[in-house]
């Protein structure tokens, strides 16, 4: 894929969402389902990388770009990530204090809620690919519980999940054997 | 207010925009302390304005926030410097980490570790959904939230609409619906 093609796809994903992982449904639709240049596993791995490295969660787009086309894809991912931010000086001039208008807030809220629905729909096939045994299902449930209770950060959770998976495979408890 | 130097903008956003774990909200908390409390680049009202508008800007809120503060301090050049400082180093780390993952995951034990990490990633996506809904749902709007959430899923899964079409449709519906009466 060309730099411009990846940039355009990833820009469509970042410019139509308002949260870190909100761009995931558009990316999955375009790169996994339509063009087959990224797999569900790579997309999930990109999410892991985005959550285990410092900086905003939306950085996983850089990783997705790399999986689609190597370093030029990563560069396109970075450019798609930063492009929407260039709109804020214009918004500071145009909208300013009108950002608090109830109608503006209602529209923004609708976009966030509906993009959450799309994110949930995108999580289903990711879960189908990753939650293939009882240990993996347990890890996913524990992750949600720990995040809600705020008792651990995402980096520690992902590290702990990797360790549990290794220990379970070593003890032959996991359906995911070492081969 | 203290007008920041461009190199200070690069230094602060380079350091705190790239080295904080916990996502955008946690990083903005750290940055607020640095730029408002400690250095006085912006006041509380300007912070509220930048924060509110960065939530309205598509894409990554943190990068929009950094750009806004840089722009307030030093115009377009300051905004661009803040954006580059907050995004280039961490993006390079992600690109290198992705390369390392490709090599690392050829090891069978690393594959097992990744299997566990991917299961956790699914949990993190579900948690993200939960936290986004939890911050937007109230007694006065739970029917709307349920319909928008379920409707978006149904339109994608059963009507075959693209995510962008669905988001535009939902935004259009919200624009013409009567304003919510908050209790």
CSV table of C-alpha atoms in Angstrom, one decimal:
chain,number,residue,atom,x,y,z
A,1,UNK,CA,0.0,0.0,0.0
A,2,UNK,CA,1.2,3.5,-0.7
A,3,UNK,CA,2.0,6.1,2.0
A,4,UNK,CA,-1.0,8.2,0.8
A,5,UNK,CA,-3.4,5.3,0.8
A,6,UNK,CA,-2.6,4.3,4.4
A,7,UNK,CA,-2.5,8.0,5.5
A,8,UNK,CA,-6.0,8.5,4.0
A,9,UNK,CA,-7.5,5.4,5.7
A,10,UNK,CA,-6.0,6.1,9.1
A,11,UNK,CA,-6.9,9.8,8.8
A,12,UNK,CA,-10.5,8.8,8.2
A,13,UNK,CA,-10.3,6.7,11.3
A,14,UNK,CA,-8.7,9.4,13.6
A,15,UNK,CA,-10.7,12.4,12.3
A,16,UNK,CA,-14.1,10.8,12.9
A,17,UNK,CA,-13.5,9.7,16.5
A,18,UNK,CA,-12.9,11.4,19.9
A,19,UNK,CA,-11.1,8.8,22.0
A,20,UNK,CA,-8.0,6.7,21.9
A,21,UNK,CA,-9.4,3.4,20.7
A,22,UNK,CA,-12.5,4.9,19.1
A,23,UNK,CA,-10.8,4.7,15.7
A,24,UNK,CA,-10.5,0.9,15.9
A,25,UNK,CA,-13.8,0.1,14.1
A,26,UNK,CA,-13.0,2.2,11.0
A,27,UNK,CA,-9.4,0.7,10.9
A,28,UNK,CA,-10.7,-2.8,11.2
A,29,UNK,CA,-13.3,-2.3,8.5
A,30,UNK,CA,-10.8,-0.8,6.1
A,31,UNK,CA,-7.5,-2.6,6.7
A,32,UNK,CA,-8.7,-6.0,8.1
A,33,UNK,CA,-12.0,-6.7,6.4
A,34,UNK,CA,-11.8,-4.8,3.1
A,35,UNK,CA,-8.1,-4.7,2.1
A,36,UNK,CA,-6.7,-7.7,4.2
A,37,UNK,CA,-3.4,-5.9,4.8
A,38,UNK,CA,-3.6,-6.3,8.6
A,39,UNK,CA,-4.9,-9.3,10.6
A,40,UNK,CA,-7.2,-9.2,13.7
A,41,UNK,CA,-4.2,-10.5,15.7
A,42,UNK,CA,-1.9,-7.7,14.5
A,43,UNK,CA,-4.7,-5.2,15.3
A,44,UNK,CA,-4.9,-6.6,18.8
A,45,UNK,CA,-1.1,-6.6,19.2
A,46,UNK,CA,-1.1,-2.9,18.1
A,47,UNK,CA,-3.6,-2.2,21.0
A,48,UNK,CA,-1.2,-4.0,23.4
A,49,UNK,CA,1.8,-1.9,22.1
A,50,UNK,CA,-0.2,1.3,22.4
A,51,UNK,CA,-1.1,0.5,26.0
A,52,UNK,CA,2.3,-0.6,27.1
A,53,UNK,CA,4.3,2.4,25.8
A,54,UNK,CA,4.1,5.9,27.2
A,55,UNK,CA,2.0,8.6,25.6
A,56,UNK,CA,-1.6,8.7,24.3
A,57,UNK,CA,-3.5,5.5,23.7
A,58,UNK,CA,-4.3,6.6,20.1
A,59,UNK,CA,-0.6,5.9,19.4
A,60,UNK,CA,-1.6,2.3,18.4
A,61,UNK,CA,-2.4,3.8,15.0
A,62,UNK,CA,1.4,4.1,14.4
A,63,UNK,CA,1.7,0.4,15.1
A,64,UNK,CA,-1.2,-0.4,12.8
A,65,UNK,CA,0.5,1.6,10.0
A,66,UNK,CA,3.7,-0.4,10.6
A,67,UNK,CA,1.9,-3.7,10.2
A,68,UNK,CA,0.2,-2.4,7.0
A,69,UNK,CA,3.4,-1.1,5.3
A,70,UNK,CA,6.5,-1.1,7.4
A,71,UNK,CA,8.2,2.2,8.4
A,72,UNK,CA,6.4,4.3,5.7
A,73,UNK,CA,3.1,3.0,7.2
A,74,UNK,CA,4.3,4.0,10.7
A,75,UNK,CA,5.1,7.4,9.4
A,76,UNK,CA,1.7,7.6,7.7
A,77,UNK,CA,0.1,6.5,11.1
A,78,UNK,CA,2.0,9.3,12.9
A,79,UNK,CA,0.8,11.9,10.4
A,80,UNK,CA,-2.8,10.7,10.6
A,81,UNK,CA,-2.5,10.9,14.4
A,82,UNK,CA,-1.3,14.5,14.5
A,83,UNK,CA,-3.3,16.0,11.6
A,84,UNK,CA,-6.7,16.4,13.5
A,85,UNK,CA,-4.9,18.3,16.3
A,86,UNK,CA,-4.0,21.1,13.8
A,87,UNK,CA,-7.8,22.0,13.8
A,88,UNK,CA,-7.7,23.2,17.4
A,89,UNK,CA,-6.3,26.7,16.8
A,90,UNK,CA,-9.1,27.4,14.3
A,91,UNK,CA,-11.6,26.0,16.9
A,92,UNK,CA,-10.1,28.3,19.6
A,93,UNK,CA,-10.8,31.3,17.3
A,94,UNK,CA,-14.2,30.1,15.9
A,95,UNK,CA,-15.9,28.3,18.8
A,96,UNK,CA,-14.2,29.7,21.9
A,97,UNK,CA,-16.7,29.8,24.7
A,98,UNK,CA,-19.5,28.4,22.6
A,99,UNK,CA,-18.1,24.9,23.3
A,100,UNK,CA,-20.3,24.9,26.4
A,101,UNK,CA,-23.5,25.3,24.3
A,102,UNK,CA,-26.0,22.5,25.3
A,103,UNK,CA,-26.6,21.6,21.6
A,104,UNK,CA,-22.9,21.3,20.9
A,105,UNK,CA,-22.6,19.1,24.0
A,106,UNK,CA,-25.5,16.9,23.0
A,107,UNK,CA,-24.1,16.3,19.5
A,108,UNK,CA,-20.6,15.5,21.0
A,109,UNK,CA,-22.1,13.1,23.5
A,110,UNK,CA,-24.1,11.3,20.8
A,111,UNK,CA,-20.9,10.8,18.8
A,112,UNK,CA,-19.0,9.5,21.8
A,113,UNK,CA,-21.8,7.1,22.8
A,114,UNK,CA,-22.3,5.8,19.2
A,115,UNK,CA,-18.6,5.4,18.7
A,116,UNK,CA,-18.5,3.4,21.9
A,117,UNK,CA,-21.2,1.1,20.4
A,118,UNK,CA,-19.0,0.6,17.3
A,119,UNK,CA,-15.9,0.0,19.5
A,120,UNK,CA,-17.8,-2.7,21.4
A,121,UNK,CA,-18.9,-4.3,18.1
A,122,UNK,CA,-15.2,-4.3,17.0
A,123,UNK,CA,-14.2,-6.0,20.2
A,124,UNK,CA,-16.3,-9.1,19.5
A,125,UNK,CA,-14.1,-10.5,16.7
A,126,UNK,CA,-11.0,-9.5,18.6
A,127,UNK,CA,-12.3,-11.5,21.5
A,128,UNK,CA,-13.2,-14.5,19.3
A,129,UNK,CA,-9.5,-14.5,18.1
A,130,UNK,CA,-7.9,-14.1,21.5
A,131,UNK,CA,-10.1,-15.7,24.1
A,132,UNK,CA,-9.6,-19.3,23.0
A,133,UNK,CA,-9.3,-21.0,26.4
A,134,UNK,CA,-10.4,-20.6,30.0
A,135,UNK,CA,-7.2,-18.9,31.1
A,136,UNK,CA,-7.5,-16.2,28.4
A,137,UNK,CA,-11.2,-15.7,29.3
A,138,UNK,CA,-10.2,-15.4,33.0
A,139,UNK,CA,-7.5,-12.9,32.1
A,140,UNK,CA,-9.9,-10.7,30.1
A,141,UNK,CA,-12.5,-10.7,33.0
A,142,UNK,CA,-9.8,-10.0,35.6
A,143,UNK,CA,-8.5,-7.1,33.4
A,144,UNK,CA,-11.9,-5.4,33.3
A,145,UNK,CA,-12.3,-5.9,37.1
A,146,UNK,CA,-8.9,-4.5,37.9
A,147,UNK,CA,-9.3,-1.5,35.6
A,148,UNK,CA,-12.8,-0.7,37.1
A,149,UNK,CA,-11.4,-1.0,40.6
A,150,UNK,CA,-8.4,1.2,39.6
A,151,UNK,CA,-6.2,-1.2,41.6
A,152,UNK,CA,-3.6,-1.6,38.8
A,153,UNK,CA,-2.5,0.3,35.7
A,154,UNK,CA,-2.7,-1.1,32.2
A,155,UNK,CA,1.0,-1.7,31.9
A,156,UNK,CA,1.1,-3.8,35.1
A,157,UNK,CA,-2.0,-5.7,34.0
A,158,UNK,CA,-0.6,-6.6,30.5
A,159,UNK,CA,2.7,-7.7,32.1
A,160,UNK,CA,0.8,-9.8,34.7
A,161,UNK,CA,-1.4,-11.3,31.9
A,162,UNK,CA,1.7,-12.3,29.9
A,163,UNK,CA,3.2,-13.9,33.1
A,164,UNK,CA,0.0,-15.8,33.9
A,165,UNK,CA,-0.1,-17.1,30.4
A,166,UNK,CA,3.5,-18.4,30.6
A,167,UNK,CA,2.9,-20.0,34.0
A,168,UNK,CA,-0.3,-21.7,32.7
A,169,UNK,CA,1.4,-23.0,29.6
A,170,UNK,CA,4.4,-24.3,31.7
A,171,UNK,CA,1.9,-26.1,34.0
A,172,UNK,CA,0.0,-27.4,31.0
A,173,UNK,CA,-3.1,-25.7,32.3
A,174,UNK,CA,-3.6,-23.5,29.2
A,175,UNK,CA,-5.1,-24.7,25.9
A,176,UNK,CA,-2.4,-22.6,24.2
A,177,UNK,CA,0.5,-24.9,24.2
A,178,UNK,CA,4.2,-24.0,23.6
A,179,UNK,CA,5.1,-25.2,20.1
B,1,UNK,CA,0.8,35.1,32.5
B,2,UNK,CA,4.4,34.1,31.5
B,3,UNK,CA,4.9,33.9,27.8
B,4,UNK,CA,6.8,30.6,27.2
B,5,UNK,CA,9.9,30.4,25.1
B,6,UNK,CA,9.7,28.0,22.1
B,7,UNK,CA,12.4,25.8,23.5
B,8,UNK,CA,10.6,25.6,26.8
B,9,UNK,CA,7.4,24.5,25.0
B,10,UNK,CA,9.4,21.8,23.3
B,11,UNK,CA,11.0,20.8,26.6
B,12,UNK,CA,7.8,20.5,28.7
B,13,UNK,CA,5.7,18.8,26.0
B,14,UNK,CA,8.6,16.6,25.0
B,15,UNK,CA,9.2,15.5,28.6
B,16,UNK,CA,5.7,15.1,30.0
B,17,UNK,CA,3.8,14.3,26.8
B,18,UNK,CA,6.0,11.3,26.1
B,19,UNK,CA,6.9,10.0,29.4
B,20,UNK,CA,3.6,9.6,31.2
B,21,UNK,CA,1.7,6.3,31.3
B,22,UNK,CA,-2.0,6.1,31.8
B,23,UNK,CA,-3.3,7.7,28.6
B,24,UNK,CA,-4.4,11.3,27.7
B,25,UNK,CA,-6.4,12.2,30.8
B,26,UNK,CA,-3.5,11.3,33.2
B,27,UNK,CA,-1.0,13.2,31.0
B,28,UNK,CA,-3.2,16.3,30.9
B,29,UNK,CA,-3.3,16.2,34.7
B,30,UNK,CA,0.5,16.2,34.9
B,31,UNK,CA,0.8,18.9,32.2
B,32,UNK,CA,-1.7,21.2,34.0
B,33,UNK,CA,0.5,21.2,37.0
B,34,UNK,CA,3.5,22.0,34.9
B,35,UNK,CA,2.1,24.8,32.7
B,36,UNK,CA,-0.6,26.4,34.9
B,37,UNK,CA,0.5,25.9,38.5
B,38,UNK,CA,4.3,25.7,38.2
B,39,UNK,CA,5.1,27.9,35.1
B,40,UNK,CA,2.0,30.1,34.8
B,41,UNK,CA,1.8,29.9,31.0
B,42,UNK,CA,-2.0,29.8,31.1
B,43,UNK,CA,-4.6,30.6,33.7
B,44,UNK,CA,-7.4,28.4,35.0
B,45,UNK,CA,-9.9,29.8,32.5
B,46,UNK,CA,-7.5,29.2,29.6
B,47,UNK,CA,-6.9,25.6,30.8
B,48,UNK,CA,-10.7,25.0,30.9
B,49,UNK,CA,-11.1,26.4,27.4
B,50,UNK,CA,-8.2,24.3,26.0
B,51,UNK,CA,-9.4,21.2,27.8
B,52,UNK,CA,-13.0,21.6,26.7
B,53,UNK,CA,-12.0,22.3,23.1
B,54,UNK,CA,-9.6,19.4,23.0
B,55,UNK,CA,-12.5,17.1,23.9
B,56,UNK,CA,-14.4,18.6,20.9
B,57,UNK,CA,-11.5,18.1,18.5
B,58,UNK,CA,-11.4,14.8,16.6
B,59,UNK,CA,-8.5,12.5,17.1
B,60,UNK,CA,-6.3,12.3,20.1
B,61,UNK,CA,-7.4,14.8,22.8
B,62,UNK,CA,-3.9,15.0,24.4
B,63,UNK,CA,-2.3,16.2,21.1
B,64,UNK,CA,-5.0,18.7,20.5
B,65,UNK,CA,-4.5,20.0,24.1
B,66,UNK,CA,-0.7,20.4,23.6
B,67,UNK,CA,-1.3,22.2,20.3
B,68,UNK,CA,-3.8,24.6,21.9
B,69,UNK,CA,-1.5,25.5,24.8
B,70,UNK,CA,1.5,26.0,22.4
B,71,UNK,CA,-0.7,28.1,20.1
B,72,UNK,CA,-1.9,30.3,23.0
B,73,UNK,CA,1.7,30.8,24.1
B,74,UNK,CA,3.5,31.3,20.7
B,75,UNK,CA,1.0,31.2,17.9
B,76,UNK,CA,1.1,28.7,15.1
B,77,UNK,CA,4.8,28.0,15.5
B,78,UNK,CA,4.4,27.3,19.2
B,79,UNK,CA,1.4,25.0,18.5
B,80,UNK,CA,3.4,23.1,15.9
B,81,UNK,CA,6.4,22.7,18.2
B,82,UNK,CA,4.2,21.5,21.0
B,83,UNK,CA,2.5,19.0,18.7
B,84,UNK,CA,5.8,17.6,17.3
B,85,UNK,CA,7.4,17.5,20.8
B,86,UNK,CA,4.4,15.6,22.2
B,87,UNK,CA,4.0,13.1,19.3
B,88,UNK,CA,7.3,12.3,17.6
B,89,UNK,CA,9.3,10.6,20.4
B,90,UNK,CA,6.5,8.4,21.6
B,91,UNK,CA,5.5,7.5,18.0
B,92,UNK,CA,9.2,6.5,17.3
B,93,UNK,CA,9.0,4.3,20.5
B,94,UNK,CA,5.9,2.6,19.2
B,95,UNK,CA,7.4,2.0,15.8
B,96,UNK,CA,10.5,0.4,17.3
B,97,UNK,CA,8.4,-1.6,19.8
B,98,UNK,CA,6.3,-3.0,16.9
B,99,UNK,CA,9.5,-4.0,15.1
B,100,UNK,CA,10.8,-5.6,18.3
B,101,UNK,CA,7.4,-7.4,18.8
B,102,UNK,CA,7.7,-9.0,15.3
B,103,UNK,CA,11.1,-10.4,16.1
B,104,UNK,CA,10.3,-11.3,19.7
B,105,UNK,CA,7.1,-13.2,18.9
B,106,UNK,CA,9.0,-15.8,16.9
B,107,UNK,CA,10.0,-17.3,20.2
B,108,UNK,CA,7.4,-19.9,21.3
B,109,UNK,CA,7.4,-18.7,24.9
B,110,UNK,CA,7.0,-15.1,23.7
B,111,UNK,CA,4.0,-16.3,21.7
B,112,UNK,CA,2.4,-17.7,24.9
B,113,UNK,CA,3.1,-14.4,26.7
B,114,UNK,CA,1.6,-12.4,23.8
B,115,UNK,CA,-1.5,-14.7,24.0
B,116,UNK,CA,-2.0,-13.6,27.6
B,117,UNK,CA,-1.4,-10.0,26.7
B,118,UNK,CA,-3.9,-10.1,23.9
B,119,UNK,CA,-6.5,-11.5,26.2
B,120,UNK,CA,-5.8,-8.5,28.5
B,121,UNK,CA,-6.1,-6.2,25.5
B,122,UNK,CA,-9.6,-7.4,24.9
B,123,UNK,CA,-10.4,-6.7,28.6
B,124,UNK,CA,-8.9,-3.2,28.1
B,125,UNK,CA,-11.2,-2.5,25.1
B,126,UNK,CA,-14.2,-3.6,27.0
B,127,UNK,CA,-13.2,-1.4,29.9
B,128,UNK,CA,-12.8,1.5,27.6
B,129,UNK,CA,-16.4,1.0,26.4
B,130,UNK,CA,-17.6,0.8,30.0
B,131,UNK,CA,-15.8,3.9,31.1
B,132,UNK,CA,-17.0,5.9,28.1
B,133,UNK,CA,-20.6,4.9,28.7
B,134,UNK,CA,-20.3,5.5,32.5
B,135,UNK,CA,-19.1,9.1,32.0
B,136,UNK,CA,-22.0,9.9,29.7
B,137,UNK,CA,-25.0,8.1,31.1
B,138,UNK,CA,-27.4,9.9,33.5
B,139,UNK,CA,-30.9,9.2,34.9
B,140,UNK,CA,-32.2,11.8,32.4
B,141,UNK,CA,-30.6,10.4,29.3
B,142,UNK,CA,-30.3,6.6,29.8
B,143,UNK,CA,-32.9,5.8,27.1
B,144,UNK,CA,-31.0,8.0,24.5
B,145,UNK,CA,-27.7,6.5,25.5
B,146,UNK,CA,-29.0,2.9,25.2
B,147,UNK,CA,-30.6,3.6,21.8
B,148,UNK,CA,-27.5,5.3,20.4
B,149,UNK,CA,-25.2,2.5,21.8
B,150,UNK,CA,-27.4,-0.3,20.6
B,151,UNK,CA,-28.4,1.4,17.4
B,152,UNK,CA,-24.8,2.0,16.4
B,153,UNK,CA,-24.1,-1.8,16.8
B,154,UNK,CA,-27.2,-2.8,15.0
B,155,UNK,CA,-26.6,-0.4,12.1
B,156,UNK,CA,-23.1,-1.8,11.6
B,157,UNK,CA,-23.9,-5.5,12.1
B,158,UNK,CA,-27.3,-5.7,10.4
B,159,UNK,CA,-27.6,-2.7,8.1
B,160,UNK,CA,-24.0,-2.9,6.8
B,161,UNK,CA,-23.4,0.8,7.3
B,162,UNK,CA,-19.8,2.1,7.6
B,163,UNK,CA,-18.7,3.5,11.0
B,164,UNK,CA,-18.3,7.0,9.5
B,165,UNK,CA,-21.9,6.9,8.1
B,166,UNK,CA,-23.2,5.7,11.5
B,167,UNK,CA,-21.4,8.5,13.4
B,168,UNK,CA,-22.6,11.2,11.0
B,169,UNK,CA,-26.2,9.8,11.3
B,170,UNK,CA,-26.1,9.8,15.1
B,171,UNK,CA,-24.6,13.3,15.2
B,172,UNK,CA,-27.4,14.5,12.9
B,173,UNK,CA,-30.1,12.9,15.0
B,174,UNK,CA,-28.6,14.5,18.2
B,175,UNK,CA,-28.6,17.9,16.4
B,176,UNK,CA,-32.3,17.8,15.8
B,177,UNK,CA,-33.6,16.0,18.9
B,178,UNK,CA,-35.0,18.3,21.7
B,179,UNK,CA,-32.3,19.3,24.3
B,180,UNK,CA,-32.1,16.9,27.2
B,181,UNK,CA,-33.7,18.1,30.4
B,182,UNK,CA,-31.2,17.4,33.1
B,183,UNK,CA,-32.6,16.5,36.5
